[in-house]
PDB file of C-alpha atoms in Angstrom:
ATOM      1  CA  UNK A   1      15.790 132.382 -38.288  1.00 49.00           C
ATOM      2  CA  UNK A   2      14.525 128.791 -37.785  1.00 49.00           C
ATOM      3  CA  UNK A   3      15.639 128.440 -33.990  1.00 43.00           C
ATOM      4  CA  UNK A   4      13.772 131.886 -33.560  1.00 46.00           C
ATOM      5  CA  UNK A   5      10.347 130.677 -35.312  1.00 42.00           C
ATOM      6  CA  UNK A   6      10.346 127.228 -33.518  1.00 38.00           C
ATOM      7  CA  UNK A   7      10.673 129.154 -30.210  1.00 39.00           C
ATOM      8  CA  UNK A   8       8.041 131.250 -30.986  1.00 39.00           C
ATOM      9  CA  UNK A   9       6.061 128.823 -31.773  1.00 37.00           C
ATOM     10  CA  UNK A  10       6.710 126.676 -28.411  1.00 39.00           C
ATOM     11  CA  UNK A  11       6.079 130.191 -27.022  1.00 38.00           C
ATOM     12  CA  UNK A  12       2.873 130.161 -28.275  1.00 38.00           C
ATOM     13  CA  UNK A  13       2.078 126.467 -27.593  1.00 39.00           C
ATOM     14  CA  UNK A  14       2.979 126.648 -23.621  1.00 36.00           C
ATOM     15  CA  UNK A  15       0.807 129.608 -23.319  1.00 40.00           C
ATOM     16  CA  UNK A  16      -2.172 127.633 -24.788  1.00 41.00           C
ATOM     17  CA  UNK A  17      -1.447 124.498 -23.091  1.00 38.00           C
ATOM     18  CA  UNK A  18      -1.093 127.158 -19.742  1.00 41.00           C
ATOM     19  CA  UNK A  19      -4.395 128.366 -20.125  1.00 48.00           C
ATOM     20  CA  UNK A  20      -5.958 124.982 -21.006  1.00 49.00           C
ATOM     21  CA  UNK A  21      -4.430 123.313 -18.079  1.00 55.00           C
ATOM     22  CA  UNK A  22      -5.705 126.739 -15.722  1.00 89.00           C
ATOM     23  CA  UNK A  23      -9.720 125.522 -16.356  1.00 95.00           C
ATOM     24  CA  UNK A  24     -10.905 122.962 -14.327  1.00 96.00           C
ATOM     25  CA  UNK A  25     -14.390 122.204 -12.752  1.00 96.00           C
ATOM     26  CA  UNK A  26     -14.442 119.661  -8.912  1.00 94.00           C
ATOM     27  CA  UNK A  27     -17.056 118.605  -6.913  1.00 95.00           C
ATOM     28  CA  UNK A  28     -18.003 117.283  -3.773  1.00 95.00           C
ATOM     29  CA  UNK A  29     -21.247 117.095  -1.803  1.00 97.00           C
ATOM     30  CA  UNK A  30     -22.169 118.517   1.594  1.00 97.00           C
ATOM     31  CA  UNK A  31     -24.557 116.436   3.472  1.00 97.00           C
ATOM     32  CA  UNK A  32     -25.502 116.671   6.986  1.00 93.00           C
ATOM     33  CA  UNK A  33     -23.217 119.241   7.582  1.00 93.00           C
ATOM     34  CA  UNK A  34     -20.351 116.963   6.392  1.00 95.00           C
ATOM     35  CA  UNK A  35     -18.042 117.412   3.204  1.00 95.00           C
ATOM     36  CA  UNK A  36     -18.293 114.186   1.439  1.00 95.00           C
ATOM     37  CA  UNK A  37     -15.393 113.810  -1.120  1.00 89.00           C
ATOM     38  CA  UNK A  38     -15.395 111.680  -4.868  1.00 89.00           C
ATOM     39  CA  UNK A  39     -13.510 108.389  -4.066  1.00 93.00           C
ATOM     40  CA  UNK A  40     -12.556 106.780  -7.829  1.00 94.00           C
ATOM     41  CA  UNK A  41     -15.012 108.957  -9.241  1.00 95.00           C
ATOM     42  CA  UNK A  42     -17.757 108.253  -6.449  1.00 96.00           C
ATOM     43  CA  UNK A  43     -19.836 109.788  -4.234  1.00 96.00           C
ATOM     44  CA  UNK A  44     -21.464 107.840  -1.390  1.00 96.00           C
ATOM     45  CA  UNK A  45     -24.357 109.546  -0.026  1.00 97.00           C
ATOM     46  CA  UNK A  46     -28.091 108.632   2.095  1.00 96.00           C
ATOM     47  CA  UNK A  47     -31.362 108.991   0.523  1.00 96.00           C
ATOM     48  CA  UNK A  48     -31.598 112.685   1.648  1.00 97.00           C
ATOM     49  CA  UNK A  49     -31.096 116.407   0.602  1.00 97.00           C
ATOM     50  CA  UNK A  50     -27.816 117.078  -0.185  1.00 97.00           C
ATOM     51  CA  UNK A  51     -25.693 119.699  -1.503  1.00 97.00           C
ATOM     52  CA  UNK A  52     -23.247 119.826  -4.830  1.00 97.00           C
ATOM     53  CA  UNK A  53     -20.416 121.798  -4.426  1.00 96.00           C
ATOM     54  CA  UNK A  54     -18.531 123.107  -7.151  1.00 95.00           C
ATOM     55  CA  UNK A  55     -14.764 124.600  -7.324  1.00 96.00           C
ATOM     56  CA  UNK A  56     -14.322 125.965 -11.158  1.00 96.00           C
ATOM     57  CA  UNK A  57     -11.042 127.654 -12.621  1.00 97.00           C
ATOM     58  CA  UNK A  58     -11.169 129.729 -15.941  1.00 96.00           C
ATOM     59  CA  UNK A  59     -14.425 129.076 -17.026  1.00 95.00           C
ATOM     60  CA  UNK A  60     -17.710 130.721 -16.634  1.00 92.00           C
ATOM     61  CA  UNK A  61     -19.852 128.061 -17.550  1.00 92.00           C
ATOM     62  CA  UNK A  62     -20.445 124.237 -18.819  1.00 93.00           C
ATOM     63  CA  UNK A  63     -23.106 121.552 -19.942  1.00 93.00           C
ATOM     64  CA  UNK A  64     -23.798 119.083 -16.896  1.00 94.00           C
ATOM     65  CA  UNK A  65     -25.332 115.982 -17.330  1.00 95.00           C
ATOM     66  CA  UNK A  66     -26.784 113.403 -15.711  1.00 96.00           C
ATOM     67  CA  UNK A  67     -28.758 110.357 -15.856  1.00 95.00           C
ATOM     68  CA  UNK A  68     -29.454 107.077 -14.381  1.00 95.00           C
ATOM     69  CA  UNK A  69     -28.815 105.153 -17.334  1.00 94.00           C
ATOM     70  CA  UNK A  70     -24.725 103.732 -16.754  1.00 95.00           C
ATOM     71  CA  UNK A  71     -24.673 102.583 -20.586  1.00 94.00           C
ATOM     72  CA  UNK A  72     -25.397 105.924 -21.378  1.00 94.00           C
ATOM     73  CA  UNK A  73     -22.910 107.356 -18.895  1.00 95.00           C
ATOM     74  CA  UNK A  74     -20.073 105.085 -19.653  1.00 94.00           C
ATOM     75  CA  UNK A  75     -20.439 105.755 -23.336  1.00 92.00           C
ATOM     76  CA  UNK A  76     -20.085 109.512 -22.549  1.00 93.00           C
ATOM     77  CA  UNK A  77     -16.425 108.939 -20.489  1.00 94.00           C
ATOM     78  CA  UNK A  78     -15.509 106.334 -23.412  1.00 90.00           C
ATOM     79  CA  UNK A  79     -15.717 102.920 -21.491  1.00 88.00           C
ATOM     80  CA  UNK A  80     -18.692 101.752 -24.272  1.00 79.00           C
ATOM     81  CA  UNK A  81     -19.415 102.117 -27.352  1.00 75.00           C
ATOM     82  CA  UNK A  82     -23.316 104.070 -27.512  1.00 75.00           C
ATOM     83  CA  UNK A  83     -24.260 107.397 -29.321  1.00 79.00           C
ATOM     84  CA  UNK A  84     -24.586 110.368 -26.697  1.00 85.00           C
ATOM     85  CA  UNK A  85     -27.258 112.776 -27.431  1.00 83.00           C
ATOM     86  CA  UNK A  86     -25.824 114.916 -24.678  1.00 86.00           C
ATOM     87  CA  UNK A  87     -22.720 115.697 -26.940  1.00 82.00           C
ATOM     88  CA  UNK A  88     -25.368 116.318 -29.783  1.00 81.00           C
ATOM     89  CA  UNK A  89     -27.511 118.815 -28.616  1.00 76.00           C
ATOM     90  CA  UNK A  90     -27.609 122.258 -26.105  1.00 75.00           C
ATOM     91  CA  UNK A  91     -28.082 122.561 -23.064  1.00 74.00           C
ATOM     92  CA  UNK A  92     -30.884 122.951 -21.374  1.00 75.00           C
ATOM     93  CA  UNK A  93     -31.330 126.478 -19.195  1.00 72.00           C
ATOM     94  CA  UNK A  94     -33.100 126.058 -15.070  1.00 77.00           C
ATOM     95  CA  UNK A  95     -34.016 128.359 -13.253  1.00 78.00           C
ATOM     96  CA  UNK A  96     -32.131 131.253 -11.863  1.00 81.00           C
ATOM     97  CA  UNK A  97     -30.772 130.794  -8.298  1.00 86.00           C
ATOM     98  CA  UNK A  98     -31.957 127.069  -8.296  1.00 87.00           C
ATOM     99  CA  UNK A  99     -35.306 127.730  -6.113  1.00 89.00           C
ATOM    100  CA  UNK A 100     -36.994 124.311  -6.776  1.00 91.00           C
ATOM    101  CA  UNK A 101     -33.853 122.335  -5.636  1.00 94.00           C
ATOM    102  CA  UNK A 102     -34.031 120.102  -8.090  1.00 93.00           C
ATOM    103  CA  UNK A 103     -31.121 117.856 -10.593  1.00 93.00           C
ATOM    104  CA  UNK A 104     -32.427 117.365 -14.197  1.00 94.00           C
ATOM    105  CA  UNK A 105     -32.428 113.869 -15.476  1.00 95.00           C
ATOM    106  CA  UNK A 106     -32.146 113.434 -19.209  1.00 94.00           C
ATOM    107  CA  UNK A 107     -30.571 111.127 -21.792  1.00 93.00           C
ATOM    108  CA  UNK A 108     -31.217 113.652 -24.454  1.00 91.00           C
ATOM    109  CA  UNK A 109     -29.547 116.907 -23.095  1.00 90.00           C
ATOM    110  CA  UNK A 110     -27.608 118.290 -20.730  1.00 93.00           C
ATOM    111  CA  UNK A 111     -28.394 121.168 -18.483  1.00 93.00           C
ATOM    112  CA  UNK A 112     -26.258 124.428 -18.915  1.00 92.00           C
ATOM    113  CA  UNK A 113     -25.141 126.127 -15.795  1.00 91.00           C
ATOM    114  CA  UNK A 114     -23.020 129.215 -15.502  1.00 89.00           C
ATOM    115  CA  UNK A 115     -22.380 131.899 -13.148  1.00 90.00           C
ATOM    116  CA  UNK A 116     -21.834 135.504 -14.406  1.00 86.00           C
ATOM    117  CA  UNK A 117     -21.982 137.459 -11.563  1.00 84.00           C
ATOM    118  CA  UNK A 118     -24.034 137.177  -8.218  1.00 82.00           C
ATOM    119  CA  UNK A 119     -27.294 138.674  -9.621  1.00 84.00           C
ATOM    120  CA  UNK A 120     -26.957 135.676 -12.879  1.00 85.00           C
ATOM    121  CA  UNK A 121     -26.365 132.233 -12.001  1.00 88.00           C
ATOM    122  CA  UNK A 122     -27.589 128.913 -11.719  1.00 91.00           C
ATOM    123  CA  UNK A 123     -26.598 127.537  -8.169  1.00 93.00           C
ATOM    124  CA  UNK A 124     -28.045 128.884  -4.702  1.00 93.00           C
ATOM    125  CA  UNK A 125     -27.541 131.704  -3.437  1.00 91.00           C
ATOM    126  CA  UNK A 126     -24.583 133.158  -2.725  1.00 90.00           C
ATOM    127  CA  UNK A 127     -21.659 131.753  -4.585  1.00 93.00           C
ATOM    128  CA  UNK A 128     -18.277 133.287  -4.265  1.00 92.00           C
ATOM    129  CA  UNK A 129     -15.542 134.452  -6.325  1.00 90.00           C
ATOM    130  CA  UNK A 130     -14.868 135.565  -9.930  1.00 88.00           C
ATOM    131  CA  UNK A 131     -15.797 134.896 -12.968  1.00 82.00           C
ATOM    132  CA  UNK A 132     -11.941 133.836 -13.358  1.00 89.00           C
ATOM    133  CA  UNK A 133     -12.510 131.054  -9.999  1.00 94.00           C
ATOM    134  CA  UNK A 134     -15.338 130.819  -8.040  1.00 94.00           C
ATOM    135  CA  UNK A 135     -17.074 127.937  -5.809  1.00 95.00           C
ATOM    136  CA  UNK A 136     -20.922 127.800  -5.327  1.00 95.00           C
ATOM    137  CA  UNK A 137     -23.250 125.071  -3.916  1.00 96.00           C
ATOM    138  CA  UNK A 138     -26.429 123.492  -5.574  1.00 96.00           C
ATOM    139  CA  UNK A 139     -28.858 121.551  -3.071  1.00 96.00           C
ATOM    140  CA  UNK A 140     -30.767 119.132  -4.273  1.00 97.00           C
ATOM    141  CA  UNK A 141     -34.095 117.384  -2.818  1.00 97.00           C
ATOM    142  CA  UNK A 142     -35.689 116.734  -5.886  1.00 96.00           C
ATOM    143  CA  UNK A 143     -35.149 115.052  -9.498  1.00 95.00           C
ATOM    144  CA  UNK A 144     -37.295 115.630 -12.213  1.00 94.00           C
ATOM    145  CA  UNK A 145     -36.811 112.914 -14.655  1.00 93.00           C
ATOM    146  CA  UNK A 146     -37.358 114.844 -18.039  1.00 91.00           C
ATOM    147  CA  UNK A 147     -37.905 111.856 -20.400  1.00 88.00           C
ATOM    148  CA  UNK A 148     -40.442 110.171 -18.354  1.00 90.00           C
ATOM    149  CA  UNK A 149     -41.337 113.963 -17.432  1.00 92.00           C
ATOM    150  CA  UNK A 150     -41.657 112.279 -13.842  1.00 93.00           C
ATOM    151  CA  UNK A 151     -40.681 113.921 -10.409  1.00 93.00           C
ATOM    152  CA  UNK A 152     -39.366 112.259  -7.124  1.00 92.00           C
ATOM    153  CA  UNK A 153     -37.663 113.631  -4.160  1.00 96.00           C
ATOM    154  CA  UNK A 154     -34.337 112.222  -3.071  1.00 96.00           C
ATOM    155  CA  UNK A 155     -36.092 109.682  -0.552  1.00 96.00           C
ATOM    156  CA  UNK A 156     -37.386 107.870  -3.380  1.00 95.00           C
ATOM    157  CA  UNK A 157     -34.360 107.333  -5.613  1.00 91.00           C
ATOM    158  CA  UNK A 158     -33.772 103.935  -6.385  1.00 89.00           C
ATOM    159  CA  UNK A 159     -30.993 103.531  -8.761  1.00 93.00           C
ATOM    160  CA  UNK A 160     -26.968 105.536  -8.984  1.00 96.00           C
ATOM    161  CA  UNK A 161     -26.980 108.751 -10.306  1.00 97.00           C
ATOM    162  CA  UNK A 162     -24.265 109.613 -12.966  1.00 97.00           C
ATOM    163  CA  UNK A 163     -23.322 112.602 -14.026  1.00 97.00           C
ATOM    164  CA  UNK A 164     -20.440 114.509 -16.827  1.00 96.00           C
ATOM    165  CA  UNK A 165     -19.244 117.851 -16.557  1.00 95.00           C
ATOM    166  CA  UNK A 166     -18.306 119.112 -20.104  1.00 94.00           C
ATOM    167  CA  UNK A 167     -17.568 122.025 -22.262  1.00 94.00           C
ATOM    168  CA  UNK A 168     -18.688 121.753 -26.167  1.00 90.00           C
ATOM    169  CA  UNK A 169     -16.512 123.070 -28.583  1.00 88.00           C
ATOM    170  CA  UNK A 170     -17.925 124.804 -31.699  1.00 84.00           C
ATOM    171  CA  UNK A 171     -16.692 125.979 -35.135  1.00 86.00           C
ATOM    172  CA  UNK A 172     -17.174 129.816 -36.515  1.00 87.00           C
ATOM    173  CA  UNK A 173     -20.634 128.636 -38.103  1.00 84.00           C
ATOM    174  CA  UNK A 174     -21.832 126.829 -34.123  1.00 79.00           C
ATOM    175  CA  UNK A 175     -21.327 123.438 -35.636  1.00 79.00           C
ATOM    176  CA  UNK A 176     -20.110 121.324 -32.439  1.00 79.00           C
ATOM    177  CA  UNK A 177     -16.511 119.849 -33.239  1.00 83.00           C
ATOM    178  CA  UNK A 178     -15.393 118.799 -30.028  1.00 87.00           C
ATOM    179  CA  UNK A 179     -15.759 118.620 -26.177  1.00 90.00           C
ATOM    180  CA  UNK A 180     -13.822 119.005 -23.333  1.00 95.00           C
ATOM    181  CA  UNK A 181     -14.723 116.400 -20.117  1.00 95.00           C
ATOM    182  CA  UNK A 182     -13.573 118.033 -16.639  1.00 97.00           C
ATOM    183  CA  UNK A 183     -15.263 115.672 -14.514  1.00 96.00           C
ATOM    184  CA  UNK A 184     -17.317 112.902 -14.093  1.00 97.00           C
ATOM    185  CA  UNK A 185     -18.871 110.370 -11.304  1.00 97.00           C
ATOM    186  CA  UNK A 186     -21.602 108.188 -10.138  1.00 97.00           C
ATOM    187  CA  UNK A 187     -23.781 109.118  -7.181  1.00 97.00           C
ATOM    188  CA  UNK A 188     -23.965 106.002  -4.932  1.00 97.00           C
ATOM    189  CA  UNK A 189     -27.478 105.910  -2.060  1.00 96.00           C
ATOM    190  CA  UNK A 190     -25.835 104.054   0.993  1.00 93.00           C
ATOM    191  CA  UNK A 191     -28.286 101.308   1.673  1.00 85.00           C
TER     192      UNK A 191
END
């Protein structure tokens, strides 16, 4: 009887751990027609549009941040010691389809994209695949810098970019308990 509950129970643990293991969100950026890939968690790209591209498994949406503060980003992928009001609050809905082309900047929340089907999304047109695994782009020419409620195109950047890719995790009453990190990175402006 024991032998037959403890294999039910690793039963039940490998399937969890399976499905866990199945979601995962990567990203590289398109620029100038080239695929430019994360090297140690870094993209190296000129002071022009560019493109996100995003590969996600088993989920069907997630909180991205970013900011230009690195305190604030290496407190949120546990290299300092700093409250995150990312993990602390919702995030924050765009646009549908991304028309203005455009990468929030915030230290106080993340933005929340998702992509239900190809009428409901939050990337440019035309993204492809399931809501099980699908890829879709997001250009960007444009940041709008929410806590100095600022704007400035890509040309004008003047410090890295970093950003988190994360999914909260909430109790039965929507208290946040958790998160999960899939990916993170800095975005470096060759000089």
């Amino acid at each position: 009887m024991k032998f037959k509950n403890f294999f039910m129970l690793f039963s039940l643990c490998s399937i969890c751990s399976y499905a866990i293991a199945q979601q995962s969100v990567s990203i590289k950026a398109k620029q100038d027609y080239k695929l430019v890939a994360s090297v140690n968690h870094s993209l190296t790209l000129r002071k022009s549009p560019f493109k996100l591209m995003f590969h996600v498994k088993g989920l069907e949406s997630f909180c991205i941040a970013f900011t230009s503060d690195e305190d604030v980003y290496r407190s949120a992928i546990g290299e300092a010691d700093m409250e995150v009001m990312w993990f602390e609050n919702t995030g924050m809905a765009e646009g549908l389809f991304n028309e203005d082309k455009t990468i929030m900047l915030s230290n106080e929340a993340p933005s929340y994209w998702f992509y239900s089907s190809l009428q409901e999304h939050r990337f440019d047109k035309h993204p492809q695949g399931t809501r099980k695994e699908w890829t879709a782009e997001r250009s960007i020419e444009n940041f709008y810098d929410a806590d100095q409620d600022e704007n400035y195109s890509v040309k004008q950047i003047k410090r890295s970019i970093y950003y988190v890719v994360y999914v909260p995790q909430y109790d039965e009453d929507y208290n946040q308990i958790d998160k999960k990190i899939y990916t993170y990175g800095e975005i470096l402006w060759k000089p």
